[in-house]
Coordinates of C-alpha atoms and ligand atoms in Angstrom, one line a residue:
M1 CA 0.0 -0.2 0.1
C2 CA 1.2 3.4 -0.9
G3 CA 2.9 3.7 -4.4
I4 CA 6.3 5.4 -5.0
T5 CA 7.5 6.6 -8.3
G6 CA 10.7 8.5 -9.2
R7 CA 12.2 9.4 -12.5
I8 CA 15.3 10.8 -13.6
R9 CA 16.0 11.4 -17.6
S10 CA 15.8 13.9 -19.9
G11 CA 12.4 15.8 -20.6
N12 CA 9.9 16.9 -18.0
A13 CA 9.4 14.3 -15.3
V14 CA 5.7 15.5 -14.7
G15 CA 4.4 13.3 -17.3
D16 CA 6.1 10.0 -16.4
L17 CA 5.4 10.6 -12.7
M18 CA 1.9 11.2 -13.3
A19 CA 1.5 8.1 -15.5
G20 CA 3.4 6.1 -13.1
L21 CA 1.0 7.3 -10.3
E22 CA -1.9 6.5 -12.1
N23 CA -0.6 2.7 -12.6
L24 CA 0.1 2.5 -9.0
E25 CA -3.3 3.7 -7.8
Y26 CA -4.3 0.1 -6.7
R27 CA -1.6 0.5 -3.9
G28 CA -3.9 3.4 -2.5
Y29 CA -5.8 6.5 -3.8
D30 CA -6.4 8.5 -0.6
S31 CA -4.0 11.2 -1.9
A32 CA -1.4 11.9 -4.4
G33 CA 1.5 14.3 -4.7
L34 CA 4.9 14.7 -6.5
A35 CA 8.2 16.7 -6.0
V36 CA 9.9 18.1 -9.2
K37 CA 13.4 19.6 -9.1
N38 CA 12.8 22.8 -11.2
G39 CA 16.5 24.1 -11.7
H40 CA 16.6 26.4 -9.0
G41 CA 14.3 24.6 -6.2
I42 CA 11.8 21.9 -5.7
D43 CA 8.0 22.4 -6.5
V44 CA 5.8 19.9 -4.3
L45 CA 2.4 19.5 -5.5
K46 CA 0.0 17.3 -3.7
R47 CA -3.9 16.8 -3.1
E48 CA -6.3 14.8 -1.3
G49 CA -8.1 12.2 -3.6
E50 CA -7.2 10.1 -6.5
A51 CA -4.3 11.1 -8.7
A52 CA -7.1 12.8 -11.2
E53 CA -7.1 15.6 -8.4
L54 CA -3.6 16.0 -8.4
R55 CA -3.7 16.1 -12.3
A56 CA -5.9 19.0 -12.2
L57 CA -3.5 21.0 -10.1
V58 CA -0.5 20.0 -12.3
D59 CA -2.3 21.4 -15.2
Q60 CA -3.0 24.5 -13.6
R61 CA 0.6 25.0 -12.0
Q62 CA 2.6 23.3 -14.7
P63 CA 5.8 22.4 -12.8
S64 CA 8.6 21.3 -15.0
G65 CA 12.1 19.5 -14.5
P66 CA 13.9 16.3 -15.2
I67 CA 14.0 15.1 -11.7
G68 CA 10.9 14.2 -9.6
I69 CA 9.5 11.7 -7.1
G70 CA 5.8 11.0 -6.6
H71 CA 3.2 9.1 -4.4
T72 CA -0.3 7.7 -3.8
R73 CA -1.3 7.1 -0.4
W74 CA -3.1 4.7 1.8
S75 CA -3.4 6.3 5.1
T76 CA -2.1 4.9 8.3
H77 CA -1.0 8.0 10.3
G78 CA -3.3 10.8 9.7
P79 CA -6.6 10.9 7.7
P80 CA -6.5 11.7 4.0
S81 CA -6.0 15.5 3.6
D82 CA -3.7 17.8 1.4
A83 CA -1.4 18.2 4.4
N84 CA -0.8 14.5 5.0
A85 CA -0.3 13.8 1.4
H86 CA 3.4 13.0 0.4
P87 CA 5.8 14.3 -0.6
H88 CA 6.8 15.8 2.9
T89 CA 9.4 18.5 3.1
G90 CA 11.2 19.7 6.3
S91 CA 11.2 23.2 7.6
T92 CA 12.1 24.5 3.9
D93 CA 11.5 23.1 0.5
R94 CA 15.1 21.8 0.5
V95 CA 14.3 18.3 0.7
A96 CA 11.1 16.1 -0.6
V97 CA 10.7 12.8 0.7
V98 CA 7.8 10.1 -0.1
H99 CA 7.3 7.0 2.2
N100 CA 5.5 3.7 1.9
G101 CA 5.3 1.7 5.2
I102 CA 5.3 2.6 8.9
I103 CA 8.1 4.5 10.9
E104 CA 7.5 2.9 14.3
N105 CA 9.5 5.1 16.3
Y106 CA 8.4 8.3 14.7
D107 CA 6.7 9.6 17.6
T108 CA 10.2 9.7 19.7
L109 CA 11.7 11.2 16.9
R110 CA 9.0 13.8 16.3
E111 CA 9.1 14.9 19.9
E112 CA 13.1 15.2 19.6
L113 CA 12.9 17.1 16.4
K114 CA 10.0 19.3 18.1
R115 CA 12.4 20.0 21.0
R116 CA 15.3 21.3 18.7
G117 CA 12.6 23.6 17.1
R118 CA 11.4 22.2 14.1
E119 CA 7.8 22.5 13.3
F120 CA 5.5 20.0 11.8
T121 CA 2.8 20.5 9.5
S122 CA 1.1 16.9 8.9
D123 CA 0.0 14.0 11.2
T124 CA 2.3 11.5 9.4
D125 CA 4.9 9.4 10.5
T126 CA 6.8 10.3 7.4
E127 CA 7.5 14.2 8.1
V128 CA 10.5 13.0 10.6
V129 CA 12.6 12.1 7.7
P130 CA 12.8 15.2 5.8
H131 CA 13.4 17.1 9.1
L132 CA 16.1 14.5 10.0
V133 CA 17.8 14.8 6.6
E134 CA 17.7 18.7 6.8
E135 CA 19.1 18.7 10.2
F136 CA 22.3 16.6 8.9
L137 CA 22.4 18.9 5.7
E138 CA 22.7 21.8 8.1
D139 CA 25.3 20.2 10.0
G140 CA 27.5 20.1 6.6
A141 CA 26.9 16.5 5.7
E142 CA 26.6 15.7 1.9
P143 CA 22.9 14.6 0.7
F144 CA 24.0 10.8 0.5
D145 CA 25.4 10.9 4.2
A146 CA 22.5 12.9 5.4
F147 CA 20.1 10.3 3.8
M148 CA 22.0 7.4 5.2
S149 CA 22.0 9.0 8.7
A150 CA 18.4 10.0 8.8
V151 CA 17.8 6.3 7.8
D152 CA 19.8 5.0 10.3
R153 CA 17.6 6.5 13.0
L154 CA 14.4 4.8 11.7
E155 CA 12.8 1.8 12.8
G156 CA 9.7 -0.2 11.2
S157 CA 9.1 -0.9 7.5
Y158 CA 9.6 1.6 4.9
A159 CA 10.5 2.3 1.6
L160 CA 11.7 6.0 1.0
A161 CA 12.8 8.1 -2.0
M162 CA 14.3 11.5 -1.7
V163 CA 15.2 14.5 -3.7
V164 CA 17.3 17.4 -2.5
E165 CA 17.5 20.9 -3.9
D166 CA 20.9 21.3 -5.2
T167 CA 21.7 17.8 -6.2
D168 CA 20.8 15.9 -9.4
A169 CA 20.0 12.7 -7.8
I170 CA 17.2 10.5 -6.3
F171 CA 18.2 8.6 -3.2
A172 CA 16.1 5.7 -2.1
T173 CA 16.2 2.9 0.3
R174 CA 13.9 0.1 1.6
N175 CA 13.3 -2.2 4.6
G176 CA 10.2 -4.3 4.3
S177 CA 8.3 -2.5 1.6
P178 CA 9.3 -2.9 -2.0
L179 CA 11.2 -0.9 -4.5
V180 CA 12.5 -1.6 -7.9
V181 CA 14.7 0.5 -10.1
G182 CA 14.0 0.7 -13.9
L183 CA 16.9 1.2 -16.2
A184 CA 16.1 2.9 -19.3
D185 CA 18.1 4.0 -22.3
D186 CA 18.3 7.7 -21.1
G187 CA 17.9 7.4 -17.3
Y188 CA 16.2 5.6 -14.6
F189 CA 13.0 5.0 -13.1
L190 CA 12.1 4.1 -9.2
A191 CA 8.9 2.6 -8.3
S192 CA 7.1 0.3 -5.5
D193 CA 6.2 -2.0 -8.4
V194 CA 6.9 -2.4 -12.2
P195 CA 3.5 -1.2 -13.7
A196 CA 4.6 2.4 -12.9
F197 CA 7.2 2.3 -15.6
I198 CA 6.7 -0.8 -17.8
E199 CA 5.9 1.5 -20.9
F200 CA 9.4 2.6 -20.6
T201 CA 11.5 -0.3 -19.7
D202 CA 11.6 -4.0 -18.9
Q203 CA 15.1 -3.8 -17.4
V204 CA 14.9 -3.7 -13.5
I205 CA 16.7 -4.2 -10.2
Y206 CA 14.8 -5.3 -7.4
L207 CA 16.2 -3.7 -4.4
E208 CA 17.0 -5.7 -1.5
N209 CA 16.3 -4.8 2.3
E210 CA 18.5 -2.1 3.5
D211 CA 19.8 -1.3 -0.1
V212 CA 20.3 2.5 -0.5
A213 CA 20.1 3.4 -4.3
V214 CA 21.3 6.5 -6.0
L215 CA 20.3 7.4 -9.3
R216 CA 22.1 10.1 -11.0
P217 CA 21.1 11.0 -14.8
D218 CA 23.8 8.9 -16.2
S219 CA 24.7 6.6 -13.4
H220 CA 23.4 4.4 -10.6
G221 CA 24.9 3.0 -7.5
I222 CA 23.5 0.4 -5.0
F223 CA 25.1 0.5 -1.3
D224 CA 24.6 -1.4 1.7
R225 CA 24.0 0.6 4.9
S226 CA 27.8 1.0 5.5
A227 CA 28.0 2.9 2.2
T228 CA 29.5 0.1 0.4
A229 CA 28.8 -0.7 -3.2
V230 CA 26.7 -3.9 -3.8
D231 CA 25.8 -5.8 -7.0
R232 CA 22.4 -6.6 -7.7
P233 CA 21.2 -8.5 -10.9
I234 CA 19.3 -6.8 -13.7
D235 CA 16.1 -8.7 -14.4
T236 CA 13.9 -8.7 -17.6
I237 CA 10.2 -8.2 -17.0
E238 CA 8.3 -10.7 -19.1
W239 CA 4.8 -9.0 -19.6
S240 CA 4.3 -5.7 -21.3
S241 CA 2.4 -2.3 -20.8
E242 CA -0.5 -3.7 -22.7
D243 CA -1.0 -6.7 -20.1
A244 CA -1.5 -3.8 -17.5
E245 CA -4.1 -1.8 -19.5
K246 CA -7.9 -2.2 -19.6
S247 CA -8.1 -3.1 -23.1
G248 CA -11.8 -1.9 -23.8
Y249 CA -13.1 -3.3 -20.6
D250 CA -15.0 -0.7 -18.4
H251 CA -12.9 -2.1 -15.3
Y252 CA -9.6 -3.8 -14.7
M253 CA -11.4 -6.3 -12.5
L254 CA -13.8 -7.3 -15.5
K255 CA -10.7 -7.6 -17.8
E256 CA -9.1 -9.8 -15.4
I257 CA -12.2 -12.1 -14.7
H258 CA -12.2 -12.4 -18.5
E259 CA -8.5 -13.1 -18.7
Q260 CA -8.8 -16.4 -16.5
P261 CA -8.8 -18.9 -19.4
A262 CA -5.6 -17.3 -20.7
S263 CA -3.9 -16.9 -17.2
L264 CA -4.8 -20.4 -16.3
N265 CA -3.2 -21.7 -19.4
Q266 CA -0.1 -19.6 -18.7
T267 CA -0.2 -21.2 -14.9
I268 CA -0.3 -24.7 -16.3
H269 CA 1.5 -24.4 -19.3
G270 CA 4.2 -27.2 -19.5
R271 CA 3.7 -28.2 -15.8
F272 CA 1.8 -31.6 -16.6
D273 CA 1.0 -33.9 -19.6
P274 CA -2.5 -35.6 -18.9
T275 CA -1.4 -38.3 -21.4
D276 CA 1.3 -39.8 -19.2
E277 CA 0.1 -38.1 -16.1
S278 CA 3.7 -36.5 -15.5
I279 CA 3.9 -33.4 -13.4
T280 CA 6.8 -31.0 -14.0
L281 CA 7.4 -28.2 -11.8
D282 CA 10.6 -26.9 -13.0
E283 CA 11.4 -25.2 -9.7
F284 CA 11.7 -28.7 -8.0
E285 CA 13.5 -31.7 -8.5
P286 CA 11.6 -35.0 -8.5
G287 CA 11.3 -36.4 -4.8
D288 CA 11.9 -32.8 -3.4
F289 CA 9.1 -33.0 -1.0
S290 CA 9.5 -36.7 0.0
D291 CA 10.4 -35.7 3.6
I292 CA 7.6 -33.5 4.1
S293 CA 4.5 -34.9 6.2
R294 CA 2.4 -31.9 6.7
V295 CA 1.7 -28.5 5.3
E296 CA 0.8 -25.2 6.8
F297 CA -0.3 -22.4 5.0
V298 CA 0.0 -18.5 5.9
A299 CA -2.0 -16.1 3.9
C300 CA -4.5 -13.2 3.9
G301 CA -7.7 -12.5 2.5
T302 CA -8.4 -14.0 -0.9
S303 CA -5.0 -15.9 -0.6
Y304 CA -6.2 -17.0 2.7
H305 CA -9.2 -18.6 0.7
A306 CA -7.1 -20.2 -1.7
A307 CA -5.0 -21.8 1.0
L308 CA -8.1 -23.0 2.6
Y309 CA -9.0 -24.6 -0.7
G310 CA -5.5 -26.1 -0.8
C311 CA -6.0 -27.8 2.4
H312 CA -8.9 -29.5 1.1
L313 CA -6.8 -30.6 -2.1
L314 CA -3.7 -32.1 0.2
G315 CA -6.3 -33.4 2.7
Q316 CA -7.9 -35.6 -0.2
R317 CA -4.7 -36.9 -1.0
G318 CA -4.0 -37.8 2.7
I319 CA -1.4 -34.9 3.4
P320 CA -2.4 -33.1 6.6
A321 CA -2.7 -29.3 5.9
Y322 CA -3.8 -26.4 8.0
A323 CA -4.4 -22.6 6.7
H324 CA -3.5 -20.1 9.2
R325 CA -4.4 -16.3 8.8
A326 CA -1.2 -14.7 8.6
G327 CA -2.1 -11.6 10.6
E328 CA -2.7 -14.1 13.7
Y329 CA 0.1 -16.6 12.8
A330 CA 2.6 -13.6 12.7
S331 CA 1.9 -13.1 16.5
N332 CA 1.4 -16.9 17.4
P333 CA 3.5 -19.2 15.1
M334 CA 2.6 -22.9 15.8
P335 CA 5.2 -25.3 16.4
V336 CA 7.0 -26.8 13.3
D337 CA 9.6 -29.5 12.3
D338 CA 11.7 -30.5 9.6
E339 CA 8.9 -32.3 8.0
T340 CA 6.8 -29.2 7.8
L341 CA 6.2 -27.2 4.7
V342 CA 4.9 -23.7 5.4
I343 CA 3.5 -22.2 2.3
G344 CA 3.0 -18.3 2.0
V345 CA 0.3 -17.7 -0.5
T346 CA 0.4 -14.2 -1.6
Q347 CA -0.3 -12.8 -5.1
S348 CA 1.8 -9.7 -4.4
G349 CA 4.6 -11.3 -2.5
E350 CA 4.7 -8.1 -0.3
T351 CA 1.9 -8.5 2.2
A352 CA 3.4 -7.8 5.5
D353 CA 1.6 -10.1 7.9
T354 CA 2.3 -13.1 5.4
L355 CA 5.8 -11.9 5.2
E356 CA 6.2 -11.7 8.9
S357 CA 4.5 -15.1 9.5
L358 CA 7.4 -16.5 7.0
R359 CA 10.2 -14.6 8.9
R360 CA 9.1 -16.0 12.1
L361 CA 10.0 -19.3 10.8
E362 CA 13.6 -18.4 9.9
D363 CA 15.2 -20.1 12.9
T364 CA 13.1 -23.4 12.8
P365 CA 13.7 -26.5 10.6
A366 CA 10.6 -25.9 8.5
R367 CA 10.8 -25.5 5.0
T368 CA 9.2 -22.2 3.6
L369 CA 7.7 -21.9 0.0
A370 CA 6.1 -18.9 -1.5
L371 CA 3.1 -19.2 -4.0
T372 CA 3.3 -15.7 -5.6
N373 CA 2.5 -14.0 -8.7
V374 CA 5.2 -11.5 -8.7
V375 CA 8.9 -12.4 -9.7
G376 CA 11.3 -11.0 -7.5
S377 CA 8.8 -9.9 -4.8
T378 CA 9.9 -9.9 -1.2
A379 CA 8.2 -13.5 -0.4
A380 CA 9.8 -15.0 -3.6
R381 CA 13.2 -13.9 -2.4
E382 CA 12.9 -14.6 1.6
T383 CA 11.6 -18.2 1.5
D384 CA 13.6 -21.3 0.7
D385 CA 11.6 -22.1 -2.6
V386 CA 9.0 -20.4 -4.6
L387 CA 6.5 -21.6 -7.2
Y388 CA 5.1 -18.7 -9.3
I389 CA 1.5 -18.7 -10.4
R390 CA 2.0 -16.9 -13.6
A391 CA -1.1 -15.3 -13.7
G392 CA 0.2 -11.8 -15.2
P393 CA -0.3 -8.4 -13.7
E394 CA -3.4 -8.1 -11.8
I395 CA -4.4 -4.2 -11.2
G396 CA -7.9 -4.5 -9.7
V397 CA -7.9 -4.3 -6.0
A398 CA -10.1 -7.2 -5.9
A399 CA -8.3 -10.4 -6.6
T400 CA -9.8 -12.5 -9.3
K401 CA -7.5 -14.2 -11.8
T402 CA -4.6 -14.6 -9.2
F403 CA -7.1 -16.5 -6.9
S404 CA -7.9 -19.1 -9.8
S405 CA -4.3 -19.4 -10.7
Q406 CA -3.5 -19.8 -6.9
V407 CA -5.7 -22.8 -6.4
T408 CA -4.6 -24.4 -10.0
A409 CA -1.1 -24.4 -8.9
L410 CA -2.0 -25.8 -5.6
A411 CA -3.8 -28.6 -7.3
L412 CA -0.8 -29.4 -9.2
L413 CA 1.7 -28.9 -6.0
S414 CA -0.7 -31.2 -3.8
E415 CA -0.6 -34.0 -6.5
R416 CA 3.2 -33.5 -6.7
L417 CA 3.6 -33.7 -3.0
H418 CA 1.6 -36.9 -2.7
R419 CA 3.9 -38.4 -5.4
D420 CA 7.1 -37.4 -3.7
I421 CA 5.9 -38.5 -0.3
T422 CA 4.3 -42.0 -1.3
G423 CA 6.2 -42.7 -4.8
E424 CA 2.8 -42.9 -6.7
P425 CA 0.2 -40.7 -8.1
S426 CA -2.8 -40.3 -5.9
E427 CA -6.0 -42.1 -6.9
R428 CA -7.5 -38.6 -8.0
S429 CA -4.4 -37.9 -10.3
S430 CA -5.9 -38.8 -13.8
E431 CA -9.3 -37.2 -13.0
L432 CA -7.8 -34.1 -12.0
L433 CA -5.2 -33.7 -14.7
G434 CA -7.7 -34.6 -17.5
S435 CA -10.3 -31.8 -15.8
L436 CA -7.1 -29.3 -15.7
S437 CA -6.8 -29.3 -19.3
A438 CA -10.6 -28.6 -19.7
L439 CA -10.8 -25.8 -17.1
P440 CA -9.8 -22.9 -19.3
G441 CA -12.1 -23.7 -22.0
Q442 CA -15.0 -24.3 -19.5
I443 CA -14.3 -21.0 -17.8
G444 CA -14.6 -19.4 -21.3
S445 CA -18.0 -20.9 -21.6
I446 CA -19.0 -19.2 -18.3
L447 CA -17.8 -16.1 -19.5
D448 CA -19.7 -16.3 -22.8
S449 CA -23.1 -16.9 -21.0
D450 CA -22.5 -14.8 -18.1
P451 CA -26.3 -15.4 -16.5
T452 CA -25.8 -13.3 -13.5
A453 CA -25.8 -9.8 -15.2
E454 CA -29.7 -10.5 -15.8
L455 CA -30.2 -12.4 -12.6
I456 CA -29.3 -9.8 -10.1
K457 CA -32.0 -7.6 -11.2
K458 CA -34.6 -9.8 -9.0
Y459 CA -32.5 -9.4 -5.9
Q460 CA -32.1 -5.7 -5.3
G461 CA -32.7 -4.3 -2.0
M462 CA -31.8 -7.2 0.0
D463 CA -30.7 -6.8 3.6
A464 CA -28.1 -9.6 3.5
H465 CA -26.3 -11.8 1.5
F466 CA -25.1 -15.1 2.9
F467 CA -22.9 -17.4 1.0
I468 CA -22.7 -21.0 2.1
G469 CA -20.8 -24.0 0.9
R470 CA -19.3 -27.4 2.2
G471 CA -16.1 -29.1 1.7
I472 CA -14.3 -27.3 -1.2
A473 CA -17.3 -25.2 -1.6
H474 CA -16.6 -23.4 1.8
P475 CA -13.6 -21.5 0.8
V476 CA -15.2 -20.7 -2.4
A477 CA -18.5 -19.4 -0.4
L478 CA -16.0 -17.2 1.9
E479 CA -14.2 -15.9 -1.3
G480 CA -17.7 -15.2 -2.8
A481 CA -18.7 -13.2 0.3
L482 CA -15.3 -11.2 0.5
K483 CA -15.4 -10.3 -3.1
F484 CA -19.2 -9.1 -2.6
K485 CA -18.5 -6.9 0.3
E486 CA -15.3 -5.6 -1.1
I487 CA -16.8 -4.0 -4.2
T488 CA -20.6 -3.5 -3.6
Y489 CA -20.4 -2.3 0.0
E490 CA -23.4 -4.6 0.8
H491 CA -23.7 -6.7 3.8
A492 CA -22.2 -10.1 2.9
E493 CA -21.0 -13.3 4.9
G494 CA -19.5 -16.5 4.0
F495 CA -20.4 -19.5 6.0
A496 CA -19.5 -23.3 6.2
A497 CA -23.3 -24.6 5.3
G498 CA -23.7 -26.7 8.3
Q499 CA -22.7 -23.8 10.8
L500 CA -26.0 -21.7 9.9
K501 CA -27.9 -23.7 12.3
H502 CA -25.4 -23.1 15.3
G503 CA -26.1 -19.2 15.2
P504 CA -26.4 -17.5 12.0
L505 CA -29.6 -18.8 11.1
A506 CA -31.0 -16.1 13.7
L507 CA -30.2 -13.6 10.9
V508 CA -32.2 -15.0 8.1
T509 CA -35.5 -13.3 7.2
P510 CA -37.3 -12.8 4.0
N511 CA -35.0 -10.1 3.0
T512 CA -31.9 -12.4 3.1
V513 CA -30.5 -13.9 -0.2
V514 CA -28.5 -17.3 0.4
I515 CA -25.9 -18.0 -2.4
A516 CA -25.2 -21.6 -2.0
V517 CA -22.1 -23.3 -3.8
F518 CA -22.4 -26.9 -4.8
T519 CA -19.5 -29.0 -6.1
G520 CA -20.9 -32.6 -6.4
D521 CA -19.5 -33.5 -3.2
H522 CA -21.7 -33.4 -0.1
D523 CA -24.4 -31.7 -2.0
E524 CA -27.4 -33.8 -0.2
K525 CA -26.5 -31.9 3.1
T526 CA -25.9 -28.5 1.7
L527 CA -29.4 -29.0 0.1
N528 CA -30.8 -29.5 3.6
N529 CA -29.3 -26.3 4.7
V530 CA -31.0 -24.4 1.8
R531 CA -34.4 -26.0 2.8
E532 CA -33.8 -24.6 6.2
V533 CA -33.1 -21.0 5.3
Q534 CA -36.0 -21.4 2.6
A535 CA -38.4 -22.4 5.4
R536 CA -37.3 -19.1 7.2
G537 CA -38.4 -17.0 3.9
A538 CA -34.8 -16.6 2.6
K539 CA -34.5 -17.0 -1.3
V540 CA -31.6 -19.3 -2.5
I541 CA -29.4 -18.9 -5.6
A542 CA -27.5 -21.9 -6.1
I543 CA -24.2 -22.3 -8.2
A544 CA -24.0 -25.8 -9.2
P545 CA -22.9 -28.2 -11.7
E546 CA -25.2 -28.4 -14.7
D547 CA -26.3 -32.0 -14.0
A548 CA -27.3 -31.3 -10.5
E549 CA -31.0 -31.8 -11.1
E550 CA -32.2 -32.0 -7.2
V551 CA -30.2 -28.6 -6.8
R552 CA -31.8 -27.1 -9.7
D553 CA -35.2 -28.2 -8.5
T554 CA -34.8 -27.0 -4.9
A555 CA -33.1 -23.7 -5.6
D556 CA -35.0 -20.4 -6.2
D557 CA -32.6 -19.6 -8.8
F558 CA -30.0 -21.9 -10.6
V559 CA -26.9 -20.8 -12.0
S560 CA -25.1 -23.5 -13.7
I561 CA -21.3 -24.4 -14.3
P562 CA -20.0 -27.0 -16.7
S563 CA -19.3 -30.2 -15.0
S564 CA -15.6 -30.8 -14.0
T565 CA -14.2 -32.9 -11.1
P566 CA -15.5 -31.7 -7.7
E567 CA -12.1 -30.5 -7.0
L568 CA -12.4 -28.2 -9.7
N569 CA -15.9 -27.6 -9.8
G570 CA -15.3 -24.8 -6.9
L571 CA -13.1 -23.0 -9.2
L572 CA -15.8 -22.8 -12.0
A573 CA -18.4 -21.8 -9.2
N574 CA -16.1 -18.9 -7.9
V575 CA -15.9 -17.4 -11.5
Q576 CA -19.9 -17.3 -11.4
L577 CA -19.4 -15.5 -8.1
Q578 CA -16.9 -13.0 -9.3
L579 CA -19.2 -12.1 -12.2
L580 CA -22.1 -11.8 -9.7
S581 CA -20.2 -9.4 -7.5
Y582 CA -19.0 -7.6 -10.4
H583 CA -22.6 -6.9 -11.7
V584 CA -24.2 -6.0 -8.5
A585 CA -21.5 -3.3 -8.1
N586 CA -21.6 -2.1 -11.2
R587 CA -25.4 -1.5 -10.9
L588 CA -24.8 0.4 -7.4
E589 CA -22.2 2.3 -9.6
R590 CA -19.2 1.6 -7.0
S591 CA -15.6 2.3 -7.4
I592 CA -15.0 -1.3 -8.6
D593 CA -11.2 -1.2 -9.2
K594 CA -10.6 0.9 -6.1
P595 CA -12.8 0.1 -3.6
R596 CA -13.1 2.6 -0.7
N597 CA -10.7 2.1 2.2
L598 CA -8.9 -0.7 0.4
A599 CA -5.3 -1.0 -1.3
K600 CA -4.2 -3.9 -3.3
S601 CA -0.7 -4.5 -1.7
V602 CA -1.1 -4.5 2.1
T603 CA 2.5 -3.8 3.2
V604 CA 1.6 -2.8 6.9
E605 CA 0.8 -5.1 9.6
Ligands
F6R701 C1 -9.3 -9.5 -2.2 C2 -7.9 -9.1 -1.9 C3 -7.1 -9.2 -0.6 C4 -5.8 -9.9 -0.8 C5 -5.0 -9.8 0.6 C6 -3.8 -10.6 0.4 O1 -9.8 -9.2 -3.2 O2 -7.4 -9.0 -2.9 O3 -8.0 -9.8 0.4 O4 -6.0 -11.2 -1.3 O5 -4.7 -8.6 0.9 O6 -3.0 -10.2 -0.6 P1 -1.8 -10.9 -1.4 O7 -2.5 -12.2 -2.0 O8 -1.1 -10.0 -2.4 O9 -0.7 -11.5 -0.1

């Protein structure tokens, strides 16, 4: 959360910085700002609200200069406002700083700086940084040393970028929050994430924790905290700027839902062969997991639901598995041993709670694996192993295609673990692999028919939306409810179907709609739960395989999915739920790609 951009090359920085901020808005959109070195000083422009508000200010004030930094904010310290927007300056406009993360000792630093006569103009933790730098500059330090000395005083997680009045450079560092340098033919870019500058270059350097980067018009240096130069590899990004555009769709979310046949093809490409039932995960040697006896997942939000789905896939193959909410696990880790595989499921690879959970395992014998979409992300770099889901960039804040790719990759990994542990394929192997090949096409047929667009018109003005399911349908119901509440702002909850009668049934009224997910496993029991809510007046929309006749006859409305194996029917049902949430949110004219109060990459605990 919070997006940083930076740029140092010929021409005016403002256009590049604004484009970068607009491409990073998925990381936060409470306010936006930029600082541009104009030849004799620094112009700082910032505004509460989305980057569009800043653009209006930029059009009016026309700042200009080749070096600049920018920021789009997701508020942590202090409400969204012009004053709390980044960049922040010190007592003069000599130094401007943008920041992502939380400076935990800001209170102490702020009091100390105030005692020395520094005046603060915002409620943010960030503002201590330019004041500290300014003090060191006033004491005669060079900008690089002043930056290093200021950063030395900080505790917490942060990515920082700074420009200084009389120096043609951008100074940047990270600890916990991501930063990536883009190398262009005529200069450099800096950003929290690659979409900020992918239209200009695909050559990048991912900064490591505690790296300090100094970008000058024609050179760059990366140093450790003792100012010793360090070498970092240059990576090539394998997707293009078109992948990160809306391509004619009204919203990124709708585009990403529709991308699922293609993104799943990428996820599975070359990883299995249904004819001889081989599974090739290039990341691992055959037999790599033979010592593993149980799997623990740590994840948040949608990724947690994918992890719960993964528990079912592993459990059905006789491998004990448990999914932890990373925010809890980071505070209360469970005992592990050298037969435990801990999988951090994280699309971005930057979620603070998930990273912290994985870090808690550093001094244990457990093996850690990151299941992530983002090459070079912190999770990918800090774990023993990584399995990429290869879904392509996901810009909409609500995760859609990455959930499908996470579950699909977990299906393959589960089968692979079973083979490594037992020496033979599971009894579900051929059914799973055969069905996986058909999955992208089946999702394509759901997207073509899209029945929920029409159906939702019948269900306007309901008080509550309950999503229920059993077995694999349970994480799908939880995911359906999360998506629904996230983008429609309507009340929604997900429940294990059998749980309703232990409390939630008290909430059911004729103004409740129950969305029941069926996968072909345990359907009879879920149907009983459907009848129980219908008896209390609720209306039921069933999402179920096309041949589920009894479900069709019992539910008030029936949304069919093509028949696959019960293990994958959950994924197909989830696509219908994604579309359902999308259509309701669209009808309510919600901010679908940037839901209120949310950000895509949650880099604070
Ligand atoms: C919901 C959503 C979030 C994320 C969660 C974890 O649509 O996107 O719940 O799933 O913040 O993010 P990652 O997967 O990046 O760790």
